PDB file of C-alpha atoms in Angstrom:
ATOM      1  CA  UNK A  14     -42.338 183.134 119.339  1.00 54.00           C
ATOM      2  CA  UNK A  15     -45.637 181.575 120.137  1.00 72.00           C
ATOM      3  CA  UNK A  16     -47.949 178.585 119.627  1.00 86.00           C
ATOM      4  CA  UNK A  17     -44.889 176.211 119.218  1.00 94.00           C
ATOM      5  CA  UNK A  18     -46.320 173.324 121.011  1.00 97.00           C
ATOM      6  CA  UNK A  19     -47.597 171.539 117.967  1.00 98.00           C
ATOM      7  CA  UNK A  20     -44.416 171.638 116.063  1.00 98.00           C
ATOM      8  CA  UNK A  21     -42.462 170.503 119.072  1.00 97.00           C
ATOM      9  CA  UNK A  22     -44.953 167.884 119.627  1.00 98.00           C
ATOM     10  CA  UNK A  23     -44.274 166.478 116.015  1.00 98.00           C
ATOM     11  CA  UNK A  24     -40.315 167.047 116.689  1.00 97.00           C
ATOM     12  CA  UNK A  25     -40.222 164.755 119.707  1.00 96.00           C
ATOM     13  CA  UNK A  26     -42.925 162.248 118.019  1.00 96.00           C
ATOM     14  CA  UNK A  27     -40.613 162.097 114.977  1.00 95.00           C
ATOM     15  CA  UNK A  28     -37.809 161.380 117.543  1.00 92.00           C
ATOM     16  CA  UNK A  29     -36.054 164.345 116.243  1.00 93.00           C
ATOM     17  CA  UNK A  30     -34.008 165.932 118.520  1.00 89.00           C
ATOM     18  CA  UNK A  31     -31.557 168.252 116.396  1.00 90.00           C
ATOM     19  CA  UNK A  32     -32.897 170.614 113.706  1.00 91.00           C
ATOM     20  CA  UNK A  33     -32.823 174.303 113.068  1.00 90.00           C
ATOM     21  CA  UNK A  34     -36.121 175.862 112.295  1.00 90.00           C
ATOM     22  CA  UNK A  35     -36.577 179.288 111.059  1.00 91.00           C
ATOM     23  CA  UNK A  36     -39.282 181.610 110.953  1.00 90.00           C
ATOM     24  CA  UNK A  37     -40.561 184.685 109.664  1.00 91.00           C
ATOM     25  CA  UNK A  38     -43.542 185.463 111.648  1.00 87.00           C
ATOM     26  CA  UNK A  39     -44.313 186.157 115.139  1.00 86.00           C
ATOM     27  CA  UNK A  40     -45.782 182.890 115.684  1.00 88.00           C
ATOM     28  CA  UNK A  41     -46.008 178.876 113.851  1.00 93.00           C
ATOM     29  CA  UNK A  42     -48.370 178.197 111.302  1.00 92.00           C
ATOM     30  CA  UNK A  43     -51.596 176.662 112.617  1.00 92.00           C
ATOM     31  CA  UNK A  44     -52.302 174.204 109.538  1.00 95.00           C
ATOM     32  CA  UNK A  45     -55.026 172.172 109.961  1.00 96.00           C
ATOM     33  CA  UNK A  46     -55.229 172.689 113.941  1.00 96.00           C
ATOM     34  CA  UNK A  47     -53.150 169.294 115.105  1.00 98.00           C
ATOM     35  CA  UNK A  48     -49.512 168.149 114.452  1.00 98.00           C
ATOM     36  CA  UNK A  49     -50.139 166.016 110.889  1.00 98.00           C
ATOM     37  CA  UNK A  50     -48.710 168.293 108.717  1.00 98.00           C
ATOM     38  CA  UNK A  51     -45.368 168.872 110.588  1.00 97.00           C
ATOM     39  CA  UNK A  52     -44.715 165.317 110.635  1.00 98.00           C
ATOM     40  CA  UNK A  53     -45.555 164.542 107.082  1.00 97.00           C
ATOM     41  CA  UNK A  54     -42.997 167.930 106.238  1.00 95.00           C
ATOM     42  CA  UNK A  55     -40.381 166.612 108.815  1.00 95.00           C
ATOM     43  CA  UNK A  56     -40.448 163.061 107.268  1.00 94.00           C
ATOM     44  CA  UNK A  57     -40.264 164.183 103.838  1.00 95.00           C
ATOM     45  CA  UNK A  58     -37.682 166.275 104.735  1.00 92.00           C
ATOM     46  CA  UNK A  59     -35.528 163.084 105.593  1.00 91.00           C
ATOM     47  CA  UNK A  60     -33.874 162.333 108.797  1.00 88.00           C
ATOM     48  CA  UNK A  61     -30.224 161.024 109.563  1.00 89.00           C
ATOM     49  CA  UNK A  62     -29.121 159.362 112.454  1.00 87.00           C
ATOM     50  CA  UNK A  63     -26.489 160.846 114.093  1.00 86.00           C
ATOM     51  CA  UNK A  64     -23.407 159.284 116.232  1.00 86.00           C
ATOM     52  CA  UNK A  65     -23.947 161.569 119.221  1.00 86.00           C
ATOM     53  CA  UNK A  66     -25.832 160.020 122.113  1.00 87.00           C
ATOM     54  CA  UNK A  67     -30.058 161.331 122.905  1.00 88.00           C
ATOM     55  CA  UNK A  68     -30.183 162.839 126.239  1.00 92.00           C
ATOM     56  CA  UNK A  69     -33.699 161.687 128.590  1.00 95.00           C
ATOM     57  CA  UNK A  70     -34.473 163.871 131.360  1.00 97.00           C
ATOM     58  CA  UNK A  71     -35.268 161.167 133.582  1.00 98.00           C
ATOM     59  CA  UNK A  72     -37.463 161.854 136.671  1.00 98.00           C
ATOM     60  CA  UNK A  73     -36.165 160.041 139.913  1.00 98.00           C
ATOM     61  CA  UNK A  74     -38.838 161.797 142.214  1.00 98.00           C
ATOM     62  CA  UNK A  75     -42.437 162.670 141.847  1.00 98.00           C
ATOM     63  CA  UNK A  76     -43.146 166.193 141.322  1.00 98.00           C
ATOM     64  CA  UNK A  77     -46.844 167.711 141.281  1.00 98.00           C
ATOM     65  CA  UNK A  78     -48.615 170.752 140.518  1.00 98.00           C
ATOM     66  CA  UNK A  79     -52.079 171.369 141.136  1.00 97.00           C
ATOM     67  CA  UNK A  80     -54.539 174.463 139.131  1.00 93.00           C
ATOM     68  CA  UNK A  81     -57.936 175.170 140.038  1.00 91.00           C
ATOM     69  CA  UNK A  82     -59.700 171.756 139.155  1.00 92.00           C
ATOM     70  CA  UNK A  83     -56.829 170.230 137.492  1.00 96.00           C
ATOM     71  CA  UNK A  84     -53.860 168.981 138.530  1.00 98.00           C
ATOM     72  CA  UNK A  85     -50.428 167.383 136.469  1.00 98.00           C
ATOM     73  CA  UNK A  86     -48.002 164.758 138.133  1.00 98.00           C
ATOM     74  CA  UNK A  87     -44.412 163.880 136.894  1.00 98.00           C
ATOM     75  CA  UNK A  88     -43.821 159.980 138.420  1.00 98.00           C
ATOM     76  CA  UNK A  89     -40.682 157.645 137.801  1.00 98.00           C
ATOM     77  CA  UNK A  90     -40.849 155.235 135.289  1.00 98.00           C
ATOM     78  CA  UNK A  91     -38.764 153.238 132.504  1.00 95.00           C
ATOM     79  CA  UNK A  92     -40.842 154.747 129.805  1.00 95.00           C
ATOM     80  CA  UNK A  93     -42.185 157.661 128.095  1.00 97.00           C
ATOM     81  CA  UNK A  94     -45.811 157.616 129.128  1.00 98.00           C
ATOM     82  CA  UNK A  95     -48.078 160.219 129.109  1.00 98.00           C
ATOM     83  CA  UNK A  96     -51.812 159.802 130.915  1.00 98.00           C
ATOM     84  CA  UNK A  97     -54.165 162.366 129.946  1.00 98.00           C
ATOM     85  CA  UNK A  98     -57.498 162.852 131.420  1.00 98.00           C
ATOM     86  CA  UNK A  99     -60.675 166.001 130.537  1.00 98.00           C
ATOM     87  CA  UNK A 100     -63.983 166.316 131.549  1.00 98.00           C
ATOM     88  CA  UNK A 101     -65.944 169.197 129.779  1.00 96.00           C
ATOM     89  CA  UNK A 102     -69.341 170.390 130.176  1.00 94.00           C
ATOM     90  CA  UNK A 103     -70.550 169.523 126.543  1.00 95.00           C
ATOM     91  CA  UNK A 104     -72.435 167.001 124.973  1.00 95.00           C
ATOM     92  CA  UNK A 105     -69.899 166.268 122.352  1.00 96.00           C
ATOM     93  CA  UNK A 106     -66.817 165.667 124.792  1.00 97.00           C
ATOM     94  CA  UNK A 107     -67.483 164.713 128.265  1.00 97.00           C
ATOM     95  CA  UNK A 108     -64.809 162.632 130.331  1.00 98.00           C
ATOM     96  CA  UNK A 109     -62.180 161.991 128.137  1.00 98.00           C
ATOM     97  CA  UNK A 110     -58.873 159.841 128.326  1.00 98.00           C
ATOM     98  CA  UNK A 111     -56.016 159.114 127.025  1.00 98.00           C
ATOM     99  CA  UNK A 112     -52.824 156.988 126.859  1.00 98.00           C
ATOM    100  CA  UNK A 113     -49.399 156.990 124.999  1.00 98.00           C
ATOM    101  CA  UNK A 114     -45.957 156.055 125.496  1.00 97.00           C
ATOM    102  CA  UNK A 115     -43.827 158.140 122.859  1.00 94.00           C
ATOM    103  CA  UNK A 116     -41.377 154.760 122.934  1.00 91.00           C
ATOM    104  CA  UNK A 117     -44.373 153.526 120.066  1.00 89.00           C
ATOM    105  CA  UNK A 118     -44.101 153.783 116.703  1.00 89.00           C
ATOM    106  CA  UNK A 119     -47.323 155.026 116.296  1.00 95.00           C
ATOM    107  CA  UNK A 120     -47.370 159.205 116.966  1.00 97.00           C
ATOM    108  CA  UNK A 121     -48.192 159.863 113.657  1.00 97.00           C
ATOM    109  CA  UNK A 122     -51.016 157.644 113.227  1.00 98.00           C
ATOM    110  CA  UNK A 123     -52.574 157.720 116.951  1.00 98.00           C
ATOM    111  CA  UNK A 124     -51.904 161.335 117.887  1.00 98.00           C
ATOM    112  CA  UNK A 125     -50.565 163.495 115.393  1.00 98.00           C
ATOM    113  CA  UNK A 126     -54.378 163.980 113.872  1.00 98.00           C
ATOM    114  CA  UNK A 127     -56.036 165.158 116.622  1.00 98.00           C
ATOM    115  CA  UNK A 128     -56.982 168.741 115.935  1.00 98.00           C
ATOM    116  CA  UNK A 129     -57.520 171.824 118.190  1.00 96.00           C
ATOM    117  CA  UNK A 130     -60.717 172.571 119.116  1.00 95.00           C
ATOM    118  CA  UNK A 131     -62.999 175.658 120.381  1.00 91.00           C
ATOM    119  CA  UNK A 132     -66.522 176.679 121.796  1.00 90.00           C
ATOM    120  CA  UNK A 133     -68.549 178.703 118.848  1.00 86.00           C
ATOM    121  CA  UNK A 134     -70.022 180.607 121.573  1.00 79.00           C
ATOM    122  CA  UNK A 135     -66.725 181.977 122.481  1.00 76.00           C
ATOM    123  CA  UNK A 136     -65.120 182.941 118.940  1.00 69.00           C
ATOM    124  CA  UNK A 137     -66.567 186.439 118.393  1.00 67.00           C
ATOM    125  CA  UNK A 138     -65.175 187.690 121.970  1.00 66.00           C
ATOM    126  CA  UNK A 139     -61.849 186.441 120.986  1.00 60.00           C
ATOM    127  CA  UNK A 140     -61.665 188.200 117.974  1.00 62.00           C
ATOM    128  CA  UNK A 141     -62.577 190.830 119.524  1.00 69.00           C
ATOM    129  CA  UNK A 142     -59.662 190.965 121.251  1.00 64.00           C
ATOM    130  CA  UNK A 143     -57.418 190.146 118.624  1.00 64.00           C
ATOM    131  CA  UNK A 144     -57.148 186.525 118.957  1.00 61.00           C
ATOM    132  CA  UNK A 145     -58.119 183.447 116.694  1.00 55.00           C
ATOM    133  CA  UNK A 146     -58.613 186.080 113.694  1.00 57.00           C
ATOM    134  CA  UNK A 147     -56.789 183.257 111.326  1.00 60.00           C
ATOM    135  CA  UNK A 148     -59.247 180.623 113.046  1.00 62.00           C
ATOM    136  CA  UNK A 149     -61.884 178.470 111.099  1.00 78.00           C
ATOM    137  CA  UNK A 150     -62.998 174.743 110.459  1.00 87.00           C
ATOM    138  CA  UNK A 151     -60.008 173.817 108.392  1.00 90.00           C
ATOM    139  CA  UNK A 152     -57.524 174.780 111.178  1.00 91.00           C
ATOM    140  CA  UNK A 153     -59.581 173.391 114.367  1.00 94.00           C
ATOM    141  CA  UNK A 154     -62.786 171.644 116.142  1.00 96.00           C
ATOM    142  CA  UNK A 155     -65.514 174.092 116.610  1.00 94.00           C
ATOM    143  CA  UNK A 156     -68.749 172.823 118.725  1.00 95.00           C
ATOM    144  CA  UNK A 157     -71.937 174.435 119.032  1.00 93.00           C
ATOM    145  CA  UNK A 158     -74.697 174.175 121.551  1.00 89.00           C
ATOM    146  CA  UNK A 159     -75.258 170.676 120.575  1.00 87.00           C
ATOM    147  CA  UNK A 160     -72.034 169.847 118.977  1.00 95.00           C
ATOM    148  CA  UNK A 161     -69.264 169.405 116.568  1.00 96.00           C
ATOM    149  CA  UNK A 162     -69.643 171.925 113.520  1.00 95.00           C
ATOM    150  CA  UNK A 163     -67.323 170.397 111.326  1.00 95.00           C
ATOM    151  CA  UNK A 164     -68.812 168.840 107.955  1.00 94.00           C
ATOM    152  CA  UNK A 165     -66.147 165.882 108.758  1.00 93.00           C
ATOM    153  CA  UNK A 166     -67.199 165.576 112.233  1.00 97.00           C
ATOM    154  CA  UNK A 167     -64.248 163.612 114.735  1.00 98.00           C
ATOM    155  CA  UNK A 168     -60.952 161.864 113.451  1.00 98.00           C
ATOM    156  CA  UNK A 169     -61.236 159.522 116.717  1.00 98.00           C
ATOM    157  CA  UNK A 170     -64.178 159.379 118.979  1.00 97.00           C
ATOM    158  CA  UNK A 171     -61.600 160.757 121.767  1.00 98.00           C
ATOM    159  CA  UNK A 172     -59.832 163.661 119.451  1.00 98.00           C
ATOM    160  CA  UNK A 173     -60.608 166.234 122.552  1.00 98.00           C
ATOM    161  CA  UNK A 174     -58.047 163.857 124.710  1.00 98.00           C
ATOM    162  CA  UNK A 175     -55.641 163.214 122.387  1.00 98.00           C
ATOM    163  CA  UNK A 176     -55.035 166.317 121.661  1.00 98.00           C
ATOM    164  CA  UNK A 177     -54.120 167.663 125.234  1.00 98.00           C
ATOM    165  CA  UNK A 178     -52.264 164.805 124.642  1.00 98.00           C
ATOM    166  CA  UNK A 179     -49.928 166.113 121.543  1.00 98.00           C
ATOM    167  CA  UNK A 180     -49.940 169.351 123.601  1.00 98.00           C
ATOM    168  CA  UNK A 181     -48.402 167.970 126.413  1.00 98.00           C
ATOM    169  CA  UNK A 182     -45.430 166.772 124.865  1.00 98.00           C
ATOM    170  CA  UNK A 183     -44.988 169.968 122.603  1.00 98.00           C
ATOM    171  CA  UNK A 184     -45.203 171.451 125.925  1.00 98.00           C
ATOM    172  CA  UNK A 185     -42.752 169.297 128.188  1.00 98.00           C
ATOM    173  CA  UNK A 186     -40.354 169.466 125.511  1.00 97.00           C
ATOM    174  CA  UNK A 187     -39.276 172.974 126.486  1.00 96.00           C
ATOM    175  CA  UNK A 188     -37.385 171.220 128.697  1.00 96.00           C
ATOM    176  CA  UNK A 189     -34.537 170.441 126.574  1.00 94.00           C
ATOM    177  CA  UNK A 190     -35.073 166.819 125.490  1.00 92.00           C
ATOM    178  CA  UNK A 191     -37.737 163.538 126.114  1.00 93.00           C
ATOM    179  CA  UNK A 192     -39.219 162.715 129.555  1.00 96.00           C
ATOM    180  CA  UNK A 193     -38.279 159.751 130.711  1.00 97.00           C
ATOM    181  CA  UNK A 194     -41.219 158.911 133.267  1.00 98.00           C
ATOM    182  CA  UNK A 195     -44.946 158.695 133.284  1.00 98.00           C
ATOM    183  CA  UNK A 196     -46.960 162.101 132.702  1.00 98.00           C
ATOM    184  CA  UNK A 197     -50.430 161.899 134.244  1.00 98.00           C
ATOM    185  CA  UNK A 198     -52.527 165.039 133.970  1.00 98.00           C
ATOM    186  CA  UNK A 199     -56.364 166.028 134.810  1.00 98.00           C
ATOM    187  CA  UNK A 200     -57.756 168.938 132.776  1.00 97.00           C
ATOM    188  CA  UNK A 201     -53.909 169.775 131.208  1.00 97.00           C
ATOM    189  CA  UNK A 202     -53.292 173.028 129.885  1.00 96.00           C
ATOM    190  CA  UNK A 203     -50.323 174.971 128.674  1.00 96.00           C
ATOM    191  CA  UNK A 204     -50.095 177.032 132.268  1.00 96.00           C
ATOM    192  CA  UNK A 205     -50.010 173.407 134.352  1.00 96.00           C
ATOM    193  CA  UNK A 206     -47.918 171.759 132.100  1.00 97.00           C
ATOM    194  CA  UNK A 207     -45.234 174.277 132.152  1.00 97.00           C
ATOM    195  CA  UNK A 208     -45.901 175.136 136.124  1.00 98.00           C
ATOM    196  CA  UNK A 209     -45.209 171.228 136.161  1.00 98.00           C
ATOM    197  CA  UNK A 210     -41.742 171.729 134.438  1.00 98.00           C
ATOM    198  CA  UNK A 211     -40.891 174.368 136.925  1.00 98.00           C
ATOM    199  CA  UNK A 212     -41.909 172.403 140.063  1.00 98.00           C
ATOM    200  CA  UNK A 213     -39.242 169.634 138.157  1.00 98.00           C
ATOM    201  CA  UNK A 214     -36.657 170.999 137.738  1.00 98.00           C
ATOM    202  CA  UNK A 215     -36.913 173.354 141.083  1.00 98.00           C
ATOM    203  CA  UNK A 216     -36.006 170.177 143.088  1.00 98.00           C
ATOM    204  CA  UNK A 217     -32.730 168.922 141.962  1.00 96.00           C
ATOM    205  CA  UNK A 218     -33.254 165.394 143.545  1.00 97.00           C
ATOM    206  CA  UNK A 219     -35.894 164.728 141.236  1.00 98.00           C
ATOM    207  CA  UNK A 220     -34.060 164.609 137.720  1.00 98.00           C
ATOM    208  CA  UNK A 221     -31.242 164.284 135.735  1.00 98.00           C
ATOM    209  CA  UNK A 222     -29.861 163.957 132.337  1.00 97.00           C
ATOM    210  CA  UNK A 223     -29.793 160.335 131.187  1.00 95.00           C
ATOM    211  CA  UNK A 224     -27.395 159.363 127.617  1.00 92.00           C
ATOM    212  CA  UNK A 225     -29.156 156.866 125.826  1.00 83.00           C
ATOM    213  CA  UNK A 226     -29.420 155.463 122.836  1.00 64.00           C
ATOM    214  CA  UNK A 227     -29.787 157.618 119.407  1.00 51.00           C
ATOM    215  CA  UNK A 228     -32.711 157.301 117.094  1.00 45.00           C
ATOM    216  CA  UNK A 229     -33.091 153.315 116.270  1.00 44.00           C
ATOM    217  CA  UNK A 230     -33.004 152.159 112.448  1.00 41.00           C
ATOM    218  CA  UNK A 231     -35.723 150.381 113.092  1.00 40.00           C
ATOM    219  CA  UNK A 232     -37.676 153.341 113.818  1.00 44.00           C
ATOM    220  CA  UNK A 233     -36.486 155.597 111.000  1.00 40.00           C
ATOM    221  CA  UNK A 234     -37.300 152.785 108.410  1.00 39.00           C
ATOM    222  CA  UNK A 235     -40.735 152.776 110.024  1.00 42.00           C
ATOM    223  CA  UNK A 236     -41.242 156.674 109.619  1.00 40.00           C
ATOM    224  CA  UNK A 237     -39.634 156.846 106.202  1.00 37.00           C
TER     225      UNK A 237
END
């Protein structure tokens, strides 16, 4: 199964931590290129809280990995912060950051929007080769020379950021449950991230399973 990162990324915003998905295809639906329409299906859906504890996998060490010009850092901390950072070459991104601690309220409205995105320039060759056949402006950001393509134009003036963002907790989430500690990460992709994950949990000092609390009332009356 492939391109699960934005449905796990809407799982773990949601705080839901116990569902069975099923599929028929070789890989998830795209939608409209971010996480929105998982959360507004998952919410509709209805959630229950459940009596069995949540599990954190709470880093006591820090762990880094570092890729070409990029690099991705696992630190201890009481929250669930992630610190994203991108610099491209273009005039409609730049340096980009951004900051979120899944702990908020707020996924859906502050990251769940923010779409893929994807250099005009470089669509043809990956059709080509069999990729992105499926791919267009309803499902992701595509710039030009000069920049965005999109008739809408940007859902947040830092959309490139936050979505590295949403795919950085799709992506850590393969690890079985929430990070407890602070994600920082310059020029993230899905190779670092998971590279990060492996340099984790390769050092057994520097985790563990935590049992905390299950999904708060006060949080499911706020996503209902």
């Amino acid at each position: 199964m492939s391109t699960v990162e934005h449905l796990l990324s809407a799982l773990v915003g949601c705080g839901i931590d116990n569902a069975l998905i099923v599929l028929d295809g070789p890989e998830v639906p795209i939608l409209d290129g971010s996480a929105i329409g998982w959360v507004e299906l998952l919410l509709d859906a209805g959630r229950q809280s459940q009596v069995a504890p949540r599990w954190w996998l709470q880093v006591l060490q820090p762990v880094r990995v570092d890729s070409g010009d990029g690099w991705a850092m696992l630190l201890p901390a009481s929250s669930s912060r992630y610190e994203i950072s991108i610099d491209f070459p273009h005039p409609a991104i730049g340096r980009q950051h951004c900051v979120f601690d899944l702990r908020r309220d707020d996924y859906r409205e502050a990251i769940a929007p923010a779409r893929t995105f994807g250099f005009a320039a470089q669509v043809e060759a990956m059709r080509a080769a069999g990729r992105a056949r499926g791919g267009s402006l309803d499902n992701a950001i595509l710039l030009g020379d000069e920049g965005v393509l999109n008739p809408g134009g940007l859902r947040f003036a830092n959309e490139f950021a936050r979505h590295k963002l949403l795919d950085c907790i799709g992506d850590l989430s393969l690890a079985g449950g929430p990070i407890e500690g602070r994600v920082v990460a310059e020029r993230p992709g899905h190779g670092p991230n998971l590279a990060l994950l492996q340099a984790l949990f390769s050092q057994p000092g520097a985790w563990r399973w935590r049992r905390g609390q299950a999904l708060s009332r006060q949080r499911l009356a706020h996503a209902a």
